Structures are given as C-alpha cells and as structure tokens.
Tab-separated table of C-alpha atoms and ligand atoms in Angstrom:
chain	number	residue	atom	x	y	z
U	1	MET	CA	50.173	86.351	98.741
U	2	PHE	CA	52.085	84.073	101.210
U	3	ASP	CA	50.448	80.761	102.087
U	4	GLU	CA	50.739	79.085	105.481
U	5	LEU	CA	54.066	77.424	104.546
U	6	GLY	CA	55.658	80.727	103.547
U	7	ARG	CA	55.200	80.051	99.836
U	8	VAL	CA	54.240	82.897	97.529
U	9	VAL	CA	51.058	82.383	95.502
U	10	VAL	CA	50.773	84.654	92.464
U	11	GLY	CA	47.715	85.014	90.235
U	12	ALA	CA	47.864	84.864	86.393
U	13	GLY	CA	49.247	88.133	84.957
U	14	GLU	CA	50.542	89.421	88.325
U	15	LEU	CA	54.068	90.904	88.573
U	16	ILE	CA	56.452	89.011	90.870
U	17	PHE	CA	59.100	91.713	90.717
U	18	ASN	CA	59.931	94.674	88.521
U	19	VAL	CA	63.118	96.180	87.065
U	20	GLY	CA	64.913	98.156	89.786
U	21	ASP	CA	63.316	96.276	92.704
U	22	ALA	CA	65.693	95.277	95.483
U	23	GLY	CA	67.020	91.799	94.709
U	24	ASP	CA	66.669	90.288	98.111
U	25	CYS	CA	65.261	86.906	97.182
U	26	ALA	CA	65.403	84.114	94.575
U	27	TYR	CA	62.427	81.876	93.774
U	28	LEU	CA	61.966	78.204	93.108
U	29	ILE	CA	58.823	77.436	91.057
U	30	GLU	CA	56.747	74.796	92.811
U	31	SER	CA	53.936	74.946	90.277
U	32	GLY	CA	52.796	77.235	87.437
U	33	ARG	CA	54.724	79.239	84.847
U	34	ILE	CA	56.495	82.589	84.778
U	35	GLU	CA	57.821	84.931	82.109
U	36	ILE	CA	61.006	87.011	82.482
U	37	PHE	CA	60.916	90.164	80.353
U	38	VAL	CA	62.341	93.659	79.832
U	39	ARG	CA	60.676	96.776	78.476
U	40	THR	CA	62.394	98.376	75.459
U	41	ALA	CA	61.466	101.309	73.228
U	42	GLU	CA	59.746	98.815	70.922
U	43	GLY	CA	57.700	97.289	73.735
U	44	GLU	CA	58.144	94.241	75.985
U	45	ARG	CA	60.754	91.640	75.115
U	46	THR	CA	60.575	88.160	76.625
U	47	LEU	CA	63.940	86.882	77.883
U	48	SER	CA	62.758	83.470	79.007
U	49	ARG	CA	59.889	81.390	80.334
U	50	MET	CA	60.188	78.966	83.230
U	51	GLY	CA	58.068	76.310	84.915
U	52	LYS	CA	57.970	73.818	87.764
U	53	GLY	CA	61.394	73.122	89.343
U	54	ASP	CA	63.133	76.158	87.768
U	55	LEU	CA	64.963	78.832	89.796
U	56	PHE	CA	64.925	82.538	88.945
U	57	GLY	CA	66.048	85.816	90.555
U	58	GLU	CA	69.286	84.291	91.852
U	59	VAL	CA	71.769	86.739	90.320
U	60	ALA	CA	70.399	89.818	92.078
U	61	LEU	CA	70.225	87.781	95.233
U	62	ILE	CA	73.912	86.956	95.236
U	63	ASP	CA	75.450	90.182	94.006
U	64	CYS	CA	73.060	92.468	95.950
U	65	GLN	CA	72.179	94.570	92.878
U	66	PRO	CA	68.644	95.711	91.897
U	67	ARG	CA	66.680	93.521	89.475
U	68	THR	CA	67.526	94.077	85.799
U	69	ALA	CA	64.419	92.360	84.398
U	70	ALA	CA	60.762	91.981	85.402
U	71	VAL	CA	58.970	88.699	86.076
U	72	ARG	CA	55.271	87.940	85.883
U	73	ALA	CA	53.152	84.828	86.405
U	74	GLU	CA	51.586	83.433	83.236
U	75	GLU	CA	49.137	81.353	85.247
U	76	GLN	CA	48.491	80.842	88.942
U	77	THR	CA	51.999	80.094	90.245
U	78	VAL	CA	53.343	78.877	93.592
U	79	LEU	CA	56.898	79.980	94.483
U	80	ILE	CA	59.292	79.044	97.267
U	81	PRO	CA	61.300	82.146	98.205
U	82	ILE	CA	64.989	81.672	99.017
U	83	SER	CA	66.158	84.565	101.136
U	84	ARG	CA	69.429	86.438	100.908
U	85	LYS	CA	70.025	85.595	104.550
U	86	LEU	CA	70.098	81.885	103.749
U	87	VAL	CA	72.336	82.341	100.710
U	88	ASN	CA	74.694	84.611	102.639
U	89	ALA	CA	74.984	82.018	105.376
U	90	LEU	CA	75.855	79.376	102.771
U	91	LEU	CA	78.266	81.707	100.971
U	92	GLU	CA	80.036	82.539	104.196
U	93	LYS	CA	80.739	78.883	104.725
U	94	SER	CA	82.102	78.459	101.201
U	95	ASP	CA	85.760	78.765	100.298
U	96	PRO	CA	86.638	82.487	100.131
U	97	ILE	CA	88.515	82.214	96.845
U	98	LEU	CA	85.572	80.371	95.320
U	99	ARG	CA	83.351	83.146	96.613
U	100	HIS	CA	85.481	85.770	94.862
U	101	LEU	CA	85.399	83.699	91.691
U	102	LEU	CA	81.632	83.407	91.881
U	103	MET	CA	81.273	87.159	92.325
U	104	THR	CA	83.520	87.813	89.322
U	105	VAL	CA	81.575	85.411	87.108
U	106	LEU	CA	78.268	86.910	88.233
U	107	GLU	CA	79.481	90.441	87.609
U	108	ARG	CA	80.614	89.501	84.117
U	109	PHE	CA	77.337	87.757	83.382
U	110	ARG	CA	75.363	90.711	84.647
U	111	SER	CA	77.294	93.365	82.730
U	112	THR	CA	77.213	91.377	79.449
U	113	ARG	CA	73.485	91.039	79.828
U	114	ALA	CA	73.060	94.706	80.726
U	115	GLU	CA	75.054	95.742	77.638
U	116	SER	CA	72.918	93.563	75.377
U	117	LEU	CA	69.696	94.957	76.868
U	118	ALA	CA	70.650	98.602	77.132
U	119	PRO	CA	74.282	99.643	76.591
U	120	ALA	CA	74.010	102.597	78.976
U	121	ALA	CA	72.985	100.312	81.810
U	122	SER	CA	76.508	98.890	82.173
U	123	SER	CA	77.279	101.091	85.142
U	124	ALA	CA	80.581	102.439	86.394
U	125	ALA	CA	79.745	100.938	89.790
U	126	SER	CA	79.432	97.492	88.250
U	127	ASN	CA	82.776	97.886	86.452
U	128	GLN	CA	84.412	98.996	89.665
U	129	LEU	CA	83.049	95.982	91.546
U	130	ARG	CA	84.326	93.679	88.854
U	131	GLY	CA	87.721	95.393	88.955
U	132	GLU	CA	87.951	95.010	92.718
U	133	ALA	CA	87.077	91.325	92.626
U	134	THR	CA	89.697	90.722	89.938
U	135	GLN	CA	92.357	92.643	91.854
U	136	LYS	CA	91.607	90.683	94.994
U	137	LEU	CA	91.836	87.421	93.103
U	138	ALA	CA	95.162	88.429	91.597
U	139	LEU	CA	96.543	89.421	95.009
U	140	ALA	CA	95.226	86.228	96.647
U	141	HIS	CA	96.922	84.254	93.887
U	142	SER	CA	100.190	86.160	94.439
U	143	ILE	CA	100.071	85.383	98.175
U	144	THR	CA	99.761	81.652	97.468
U	145	ARG	CA	102.603	81.868	94.959
U	146	ALA	CA	104.716	83.890	97.403
U	147	LEU	CA	104.365	81.152	100.021
U	148	GLU	CA	105.405	78.535	97.475
U	149	HIS	CA	108.354	80.602	96.225
U	150	ASN	CA	109.667	81.732	99.613
U	151	GLU	CA	109.032	85.397	98.939
U	152	PHE	CA	108.099	86.067	102.567
U	153	GLU	CA	110.698	86.799	105.179
U	154	MET	CA	110.594	87.468	108.904
U	155	TYR	CA	112.060	90.640	110.344
U	156	TYR	CA	112.642	91.067	114.048
U	157	GLN	CA	112.353	94.253	116.083
U	158	PRO	CA	113.996	94.436	119.518
U	159	ILE	CA	111.924	95.012	122.645
U	160	CYS	CA	114.049	96.599	125.355
U	161	SER	CA	113.954	97.188	129.076
U	162	LEU	CA	113.318	100.891	129.655
U	163	SER	CA	115.385	100.989	132.816
U	164	GLY	CA	118.537	99.252	131.545
U	165	GLY	CA	118.140	99.477	127.765
U	166	GLU	CA	119.014	95.800	127.247
U	167	VAL	CA	117.167	93.647	124.722
U	168	VAL	CA	114.620	91.351	126.395
U	169	GLY	CA	112.943	89.980	123.299
U	170	PHE	CA	111.937	90.525	119.676
U	171	GLU	CA	108.679	90.960	117.798
U	172	ALA	CA	108.520	88.931	114.586
U	173	LEU	CA	107.101	90.967	111.675
U	174	ILE	CA	106.425	89.582	108.226
U	175	ARG	CA	107.916	91.107	105.078
U	176	TRP	CA	107.113	90.349	101.440
U	177	ASN	CA	109.857	90.707	98.853
U	178	HIS	CA	107.693	90.734	95.740
U	179	PRO	CA	109.651	89.779	92.590
U	180	THR	CA	108.335	92.728	90.551
U	181	ASP	CA	106.686	95.140	93.029
U	182	GLY	CA	109.581	95.056	95.495
U	183	PHE	CA	108.847	95.417	99.189
U	184	VAL	CA	105.135	95.070	100.032
U	185	SER	CA	104.018	96.272	103.475
U	186	PRO	CA	102.139	93.741	105.622
U	187	MET	CA	99.300	96.263	105.841
U	188	ASP	CA	98.836	95.924	102.063
U	189	PHE	CA	98.260	92.170	101.968
U	190	LEU	CA	97.367	90.834	105.411
U	191	TRP	CA	93.816	92.242	105.178
U	192	LEU	CA	93.143	90.084	102.115
U	193	ALA	CA	94.876	87.042	103.584
U	194	GLU	CA	92.444	87.512	106.501
U	195	GLN	CA	89.452	87.593	104.139
U	196	THR	CA	90.516	84.608	102.077
U	197	GLY	CA	91.589	82.493	105.042
U	198	GLN	CA	95.186	82.356	103.705
U	199	ILE	CA	96.222	83.991	106.978
U	200	CYS	CA	96.032	80.593	108.661
U	201	GLU	CA	98.768	79.119	106.493
U	202	LEU	CA	100.706	82.396	106.588
U	203	GLY	CA	100.342	82.594	110.373
U	204	LEU	CA	101.724	79.105	110.860
U	205	TRP	CA	104.555	79.896	108.473
U	206	THR	CA	105.514	82.989	110.534
U	207	LEU	CA	105.370	81.004	113.764
U	208	ALA	CA	107.505	78.199	112.358
U	209	ARG	CA	110.029	80.686	110.994
U	210	ALA	CA	110.254	82.580	114.285
U	211	CYS	CA	110.783	79.308	116.214
U	212	ASN	CA	113.401	78.247	113.677
U	213	ASP	CA	115.271	81.569	114.020
U	214	TRP	CA	114.944	81.799	117.788
U	215	PRO	CA	118.076	79.882	118.879
U	216	GLU	CA	120.273	82.377	116.994
U	217	LEU	CA	118.240	85.468	117.950
U	218	ARG	CA	118.245	84.352	121.543
U	219	THR	CA	122.023	84.813	121.646
U	220	LEU	CA	121.440	88.565	121.197
U	221	THR	CA	119.830	88.957	124.598
U	222	ARG	CA	121.325	88.446	128.011
U	223	CYS	CA	117.926	88.601	129.692
U	224	ALA	CA	117.054	85.675	131.990
U	225	THR	CA	113.564	85.356	130.459
U	226	PRO	CA	113.955	86.218	126.762
U	227	PHE	CA	111.049	85.866	124.334
U	228	VAL	CA	110.015	86.166	120.715
U	229	SER	CA	106.584	87.665	120.041
U	230	VAL	CA	104.526	86.400	117.117
U	231	ASN	CA	101.335	88.097	115.905
U	232	LEU	CA	98.159	86.044	115.715
U	233	SER	CA	95.303	87.166	113.467
U	234	PRO	CA	91.678	86.969	114.627
U	235	SER	CA	90.918	84.408	111.895
U	236	GLN	CA	93.503	82.057	113.361
U	237	LEU	CA	91.588	81.951	116.603
U	238	VAL	CA	88.394	80.491	115.222
U	239	SER	CA	89.280	76.838	115.515
U	240	GLU	CA	90.825	74.651	118.168
U	241	GLN	CA	93.011	73.213	115.415
U	242	LEU	CA	95.321	76.147	116.177
U	243	LEU	CA	96.332	74.471	119.460
U	244	ASP	CA	97.548	71.324	117.717
U	245	ASP	CA	99.280	73.413	115.068
U	246	VAL	CA	101.109	75.585	117.621
U	247	ASN	CA	102.028	72.606	119.748
U	248	GLY	CA	103.305	70.745	116.676
U	249	ILE	CA	105.546	73.687	115.711
U	250	LEU	CA	106.898	74.078	119.264
U	251	LEU	CA	107.834	70.397	119.297
U	252	ARG	CA	109.274	70.365	115.784
U	253	TYR	CA	111.647	73.259	116.518
U	254	GLY	CA	112.366	72.357	120.138
U	255	MET	CA	111.059	75.785	121.096
U	256	PRO	CA	110.726	76.371	124.852
U	257	PRO	CA	107.014	77.358	125.102
U	258	GLN	CA	107.691	79.958	127.794
U	259	GLU	CA	109.930	81.829	125.338
U	260	LEU	CA	107.083	82.288	122.869
U	261	LYS	CA	104.698	85.214	123.297
U	262	LEU	CA	101.597	85.450	121.124
U	263	GLU	CA	100.278	88.908	120.278
U	264	LEU	CA	96.619	89.454	119.540
U	265	THR	CA	94.209	92.357	119.407
U	266	GLU	CA	90.899	92.693	121.165
U	267	THR	CA	88.907	92.078	117.974
U	268	VAL	CA	88.880	88.358	118.577
U	269	MET	CA	87.692	88.774	122.150
U	270	VAL	CA	84.798	90.922	120.998
U	271	GLU	CA	83.723	88.757	118.083
U	272	ARG	CA	83.927	85.289	119.622
U	273	PRO	CA	84.421	85.700	123.359
U	274	GLU	CA	83.714	82.121	124.493
U	275	LEU	CA	85.733	80.354	121.807
U	276	ALA	CA	88.575	82.865	122.163
U	277	GLN	CA	88.685	82.331	125.918
U	278	LYS	CA	88.823	78.560	125.497
U	279	ILE	CA	91.581	78.677	122.874
U	280	LEU	CA	93.610	81.324	124.686
U	281	GLU	CA	93.483	79.468	127.981
U	282	ARG	CA	94.703	76.323	126.279
U	283	LEU	CA	97.450	78.238	124.455
U	284	THR	CA	98.732	79.584	127.756
U	285	GLY	CA	98.319	76.047	129.111
U	286	LEU	CA	101.068	75.034	126.656
U	287	GLY	CA	103.357	77.388	128.582
U	288	SER	CA	103.396	80.386	126.224
U	289	SER	CA	102.147	83.842	127.199
U	290	LEU	CA	99.813	86.362	125.582
U	291	ALA	CA	100.270	90.046	124.795
U	292	LEU	CA	97.349	92.333	124.053
U	293	ASP	CA	98.449	94.347	120.996
U	294	ASP	CA	97.522	97.900	119.948
U	295	TYR	CA	95.966	98.590	123.339
U	296	GLY	CA	93.811	101.712	123.337
U	297	THR	CA	92.821	101.632	119.665
U	298	GLY	CA	90.073	99.035	119.796
U	299	HIS	CA	87.359	98.265	122.246
U	300	SER	CA	89.649	98.202	125.278
U	301	GLY	CA	87.024	96.790	127.576
U	302	LEU	CA	88.202	96.246	131.110
U	303	GLU	CA	86.518	92.863	131.129
U	304	HIS	CA	88.926	91.649	128.419
U	305	LEU	CA	91.868	92.308	130.663
U	306	GLN	CA	90.299	90.348	133.492
U	307	ARG	CA	88.689	87.553	131.547
U	308	TYR	CA	91.606	86.510	129.353
U	309	PRO	CA	94.993	85.234	130.495
U	310	VAL	CA	96.922	88.252	129.199
U	311	ALA	CA	100.447	88.725	130.596
U	312	THR	CA	101.510	91.825	128.657
U	313	LEU	CA	99.815	94.992	127.523
U	314	LYS	CA	101.218	96.724	124.440
U	315	ILE	CA	100.189	100.371	124.338
U	316	ASP	CA	99.632	101.504	120.771
U	317	ARG	CA	101.991	103.881	119.024
U	318	ALA	CA	99.106	106.326	118.467
U	319	PHE	CA	99.276	107.299	122.169
U	320	ILE	CA	103.021	106.993	122.671
U	321	ALA	CA	104.206	109.300	119.887
U	322	PRO	CA	102.218	112.371	121.057
U	323	MET	CA	102.341	111.706	124.810
U	324	LEU	CA	104.744	114.567	125.549
U	325	THR	CA	102.665	117.150	123.722
U	326	ASP	CA	99.103	115.887	124.104
U	327	ALA	CA	97.636	115.698	127.625
U	328	HIS	CA	94.899	113.277	126.535
U	329	SER	CA	97.438	110.753	125.187
U	330	ALA	CA	99.589	111.167	128.310
U	331	THR	CA	96.570	110.379	130.511
U	332	ILE	CA	95.750	107.254	128.501
U	333	VAL	CA	99.357	106.058	128.703
U	334	ARG	CA	99.625	106.719	132.434
U	335	SER	CA	96.327	105.068	133.327
U	336	SER	CA	97.002	102.059	131.038
U	337	ILE	CA	100.322	101.448	132.788
U	338	GLU	CA	98.688	101.703	136.222
U	339	LEU	CA	95.836	99.426	135.232
U	340	ALA	CA	98.168	96.794	133.751
U	341	HIS	CA	100.367	96.796	136.816
U	342	THR	CA	97.355	96.524	139.117
U	343	LEU	CA	96.308	93.427	137.160
U	344	GLY	CA	99.827	91.996	137.376
U	345	MET	CA	100.711	92.553	133.708
U	346	SER	CA	103.880	93.969	132.212
U	347	VAL	CA	103.695	96.888	129.765
U	348	VAL	CA	105.391	97.441	126.409
U	349	ALA	CA	105.154	100.912	124.851
U	350	GLU	CA	105.132	100.710	121.039
U	351	GLY	CA	106.562	103.205	118.575
U	352	ILE	CA	109.187	104.956	120.742
U	353	GLU	CA	111.099	107.132	118.312
U	354	ASP	CA	113.220	109.305	120.595
U	355	ALA	CA	115.008	109.487	123.938
U	356	GLU	CA	112.576	112.003	125.459
U	357	VAL	CA	109.606	109.683	125.049
U	358	SER	CA	111.637	106.769	126.397
U	359	VAL	CA	112.602	108.774	129.496
U	360	GLY	CA	109.004	109.961	129.956
U	361	LEU	CA	107.732	106.378	129.827
U	362	GLN	CA	110.352	105.223	132.276
U	363	ALA	CA	109.194	107.941	134.676
U	364	LEU	CA	105.656	106.573	134.386
U	365	GLY	CA	106.892	103.104	135.369
U	366	CYS	CA	106.525	101.507	131.927
U	367	ASP	CA	108.531	98.269	131.786
U	368	PHE	CA	109.550	97.793	128.157
U	369	GLY	CA	109.811	99.760	124.945
U	370	GLN	CA	109.773	99.007	121.227
U	371	GLY	CA	110.392	101.470	118.428
U	372	TRP	CA	112.870	102.982	116.054
U	373	TYR	CA	114.746	104.547	118.976
U	374	PHE	CA	115.781	101.040	120.062
U	375	GLY	CA	115.980	99.544	116.594
U	376	LYS	CA	113.964	99.115	113.409
U	377	PRO	CA	112.764	95.653	112.370
U	378	ALA	CA	115.612	93.851	110.605
U	379	SER	CA	116.337	90.439	109.122
U	380	LYS	CA	117.981	87.816	111.297
U	381	ARG	CA	121.055	88.027	109.090
U	382	ALA	CA	121.366	91.780	109.628
U	383	LEU	CA	120.801	91.438	113.361
U	384	LEU	CA	123.499	88.803	113.680
U	385	LEU	CA	126.113	91.000	112.004
U	386	PRO	CA	128.696	91.923	114.620
U	387	ALA	CA	127.583	94.906	116.705
U	388	ALA	CA	124.233	95.297	114.894
U	389	LEU	CA	122.426	95.939	118.177
U	390	ASP	CA	125.303	97.779	119.845
U	391	THR	CA	124.474	100.960	117.946
U	392	ARG	CA	121.289	101.161	120.002
U	393	PRO	CA	121.011	104.263	122.146
U	394	ARG	CA	121.123	103.689	125.872
Y	1	C2E	P1	101.996	95.744	114.956
Y	1	C2E	O1	101.817	94.366	115.435
Y	1	C2E	O2	101.456	96.830	115.812
Y	1	C2E	O3	103.551	95.929	114.703
Y	1	C2E	C1	104.235	97.110	114.947
Y	1	C2E	C2	104.345	97.944	113.694
Y	1	C2E	O4	104.878	99.209	114.032
Y	1	C2E	C3	105.314	97.339	112.704
Y	1	C2E	O5	104.826	97.690	111.412
Y	1	C2E	C4	106.603	98.099	112.994
Y	1	C2E	O6	107.491	98.116	111.898
Y	1	C2E	C5	106.046	99.453	113.289
Y	1	C2E	N1	106.946	100.229	114.157
Y	1	C2E	C6	107.741	99.770	115.141
Y	1	C2E	N2	108.379	100.772	115.748
Y	1	C2E	C7	107.989	101.925	115.148
Y	1	C2E	C8	108.296	103.305	115.341
Y	1	C2E	O7	109.086	103.702	116.213
Y	1	C2E	N3	107.671	104.199	114.539
Y	1	C2E	C9	106.789	103.785	113.576
Y	1	C2E	N4	106.235	104.742	112.812
Y	1	C2E	N5	106.488	102.498	113.359
Y	1	C2E	C10	107.070	101.571	114.137
Y	1	C2E	P2	104.784	96.621	110.249
Y	1	C2E	O8	105.933	95.681	110.338
Y	1	C2E	O9	104.573	97.392	108.981
Y	1	C2E	O10	103.505	95.793	110.582
Y	1	C2E	C11	102.245	96.393	110.562
Y	1	C2E	C12	101.218	95.499	111.163
Y	1	C2E	O11	101.036	94.335	110.359
Y	1	C2E	C13	101.612	94.962	112.540
Y	1	C2E	O12	101.324	95.920	113.508
Y	1	C2E	C14	100.719	93.742	112.634
Y	1	C2E	O13	99.410	94.097	112.977
Y	1	C2E	C15	100.723	93.258	111.205
Y	1	C2E	N6	101.740	92.197	111.071
Y	1	C2E	C16	103.056	92.313	110.755
Y	1	C2E	N7	103.628	91.099	110.699
Y	1	C2E	C17	102.658	90.193	110.988
Y	1	C2E	C18	102.616	88.761	111.069
Y	1	C2E	O14	103.613	88.063	110.918
Y	1	C2E	N8	101.405	88.199	111.374
Y	1	C2E	C19	100.296	88.951	111.581
Y	1	C2E	N9	99.122	88.310	111.884
Y	1	C2E	N10	100.287	90.285	111.529
Y	1	C2E	C20	101.466	90.900	111.230
Y	2	CA	CA1	102.134	93.208	117.190
Y	3	CA	CA1	101.052	96.852	117.923
C-alpha cells in the first residue's frame, strides 16, 4: 500500500485504521476522500468526511492513546503519513509549558469526545493523565510565581575537614517557603523545574544568591582556600550560554572564581559527553572547580573521572550511613577514596550523622565531611548568629 515516495495508497472502501489500533501516525490527504466513523449499537455513525489537504489521526499520534474512531477511504486515496517520531522530535523542541498545555487540551478534547460517543469509554487512565498534567501545570506556575515573589531561599551546610573539624566551605541548598504549603523540599519541585526548563532560571538565581552571600559566609571559615559549592542540574549543561551566565554572575558579585565549586552528577556526562566536556573544561577555565556529586549512585564510570576536570569526589550518603555495619558499603567507600586520591582529587563524605562514622572515615583517609554531625543546612542569618557554628562537635 506504500508507493515509492512512502505515501500510502488506499483503495475505495478500504479501512485506514480501526478503533483500538495503535495511534502511531497522522495522515495528510494528498488526494481522494476519507470518512471517519464509529460503530454504535444502532450501526455506523459518521463523525466527519475529509478531502485533499486535510489532516486526520493527529490526536492519537500526540497523546499516544489507541484510536477512538475508524477511518476508511471513500475513493482511491493517497495519504502522506506523519510519524510519531517526527512529531515527538518537534514536540521536544517546543516550550515545555506549551507542551503540557497541549497535552491538557488534547486530553480534554479526547475525553469529551469519548463521553459523547460512549460514556463508559472515558477511562480512569485518561482522567489520571489529565489530572497529572494539570498538577504539573499548577506546580510549574507556582515555581514561576515563587521566583517573582522571592519565596526561594538559600540554606548553607558546612563542609568540614575530618582531621581538624574546621569549616572549609559550604554547600548551597535551595529552600522554598511556600505561602500556603509551608516548607517544600527541593526533591518535590526540582524534578519539574528540570522538565519545564525553569531550572535554568532557578539555577542562575541560586548561583547569584550564593555569590551574593559569600563575603559574609566566608568570614565563618579560617581555611586558606574556602569555597561555596553550588549544585548544577543536567539541563543547565546543555548550552554554552551557561558559561556567559556564570561569568556574568562572578563579575557582578566580585566573586573570586577559585572560591566557587560547582557540583554535578554523572547524568550529564552520560547523556551528552562531548558537550559536557566542552562546557566543563571552559567552566574550570574560568578558575572554578568541579565536584562530582552523589558518587556511587549513578553510572560511576571510571572514564568520567579521567575525562572530566573533576577536583572533588562526593561519596553519596547511601554508602556513608551504613559503612560501619555493611561490609559492601565500607568497601565502596574505601575504594572510592583510594581511587580519588590516586587521580589527585579530594574526597567529601556526605551524610555523616555521628562521631563514629566521622572517625571511621578519617581512618580511611577521607579529607572532608558533610552531614548533620557537623551541622544541618541553615540560612545565612542563622549561621551568622554568634556561635552558630561553635556548637559543632569536634
Ligand atoms: P545533594 O546535592 O546530595 O544535597 C545533600 C542533601 O543531603 C541535602 O538535601 C541535605 O540537606 C541532605 N543532608 C545533608 N546532610 C545530611 C545528613 O547527615 N543526613 C541526611 N539524612 N541528609 C543530609 P536537600 O537540601 O533536601 O537537597 C536534596 C537534593 O536536591 C540535593 O541533593 C540536590 O540534588 C538537590 N538540590 C538542593 N538544592 C539545589 C539547588 O540549589 N540546585 C540544584 N540543581 N539542586 C539542588
Ligand atoms: Ca550536591
Ligand atoms: Ca550529594
């Protein structure tokens, strides 16, 4: 039925697709006529007829649901198929919020039509999809509003030397003080900000805030090479624009580049290795350093450690917390420290909650520690209160 140009040629009376078929393709009518119909208890009911230049089958194509009506050619008809692959590629390039909006509108259209055709066909799955899209839209809207209304705040958690206990730097962690929901954990909104692309604006906001706060925070450490660590999301590392943005912020706040550390996970190195390498090398070229976050939880390929200009390895909390009771975790921690040192990197252990773990890590030669044992994340104001950090255990 395909001609040499990939068109579909359908004879008079032939079905093009049936109810329940996978909706993997829309069609543009090059010539001929088609009829869209459903079968009811009373017989066939025509929904519409289309001719040259019309498009049909597009709803199933976009929302990935099975066809809800059948289509047949009324005369010999030539169709140009438009594949889901093509539409997905176009959708991926579209604005994420627009994409959510489109999905919501399509879902509504589809369920209204399903109810009018056969009330029982309005499925729970369809309602759930619609609900999810609406919730995402509402949350995405709240994130934009939160940026405008200064609802975000940066907290800082000390990173300490394991041998001397003194503060060497801080990790900047975002907090959302929602006007009605109260405190919202970063884990509950960053995933959507990643999907919608809002993370780029949010990421620059966190960097600017950390650079702005740094002169005061810096007074809390007596280390010769103090630093503030800022998390970078994988979606921020997809464009070289990031370099100009980071450089602009460093200049605006008079931030010494060598006192800024950027934390990233291996995701970005796996998904876009070449681009990531280029951007990361230029970021370190500005004078800042890189820390590989959550080490051990992701892909942890040795080649990442060699290929990218990483100065610090942060071993994930998942291995630190159980390292005194679980031999497997202890082995991962020990070998990660050895590997990092062999490659000339320093090591931060994350999630240290008690003295025993801190002592155990020190015995393994780990350089720095971060965790509730040394101090929970706190606002700059709280940290600057007299003696806020002096309650730290030694
Ligand atoms: P992360 O980068 O691994 O940050 C460390 C997380 O561990 C923080 O959670 C911190 O509060 C928590 N933590 C620190 N010490 C301990 C401990 O001793 N015990 C336990 N149980 N937890 C500890 P938080 O602040 O909820 O952040 C969660 C994640 O959200 C972060 O994980 C990071 O991936 C992301 N995140 C937070 N702030 C930002 C940000 O400004 N930008 C970006 N891109 N991501 C951020
Ligand atoms: Ca981090
Ligand atoms: Ca981490």
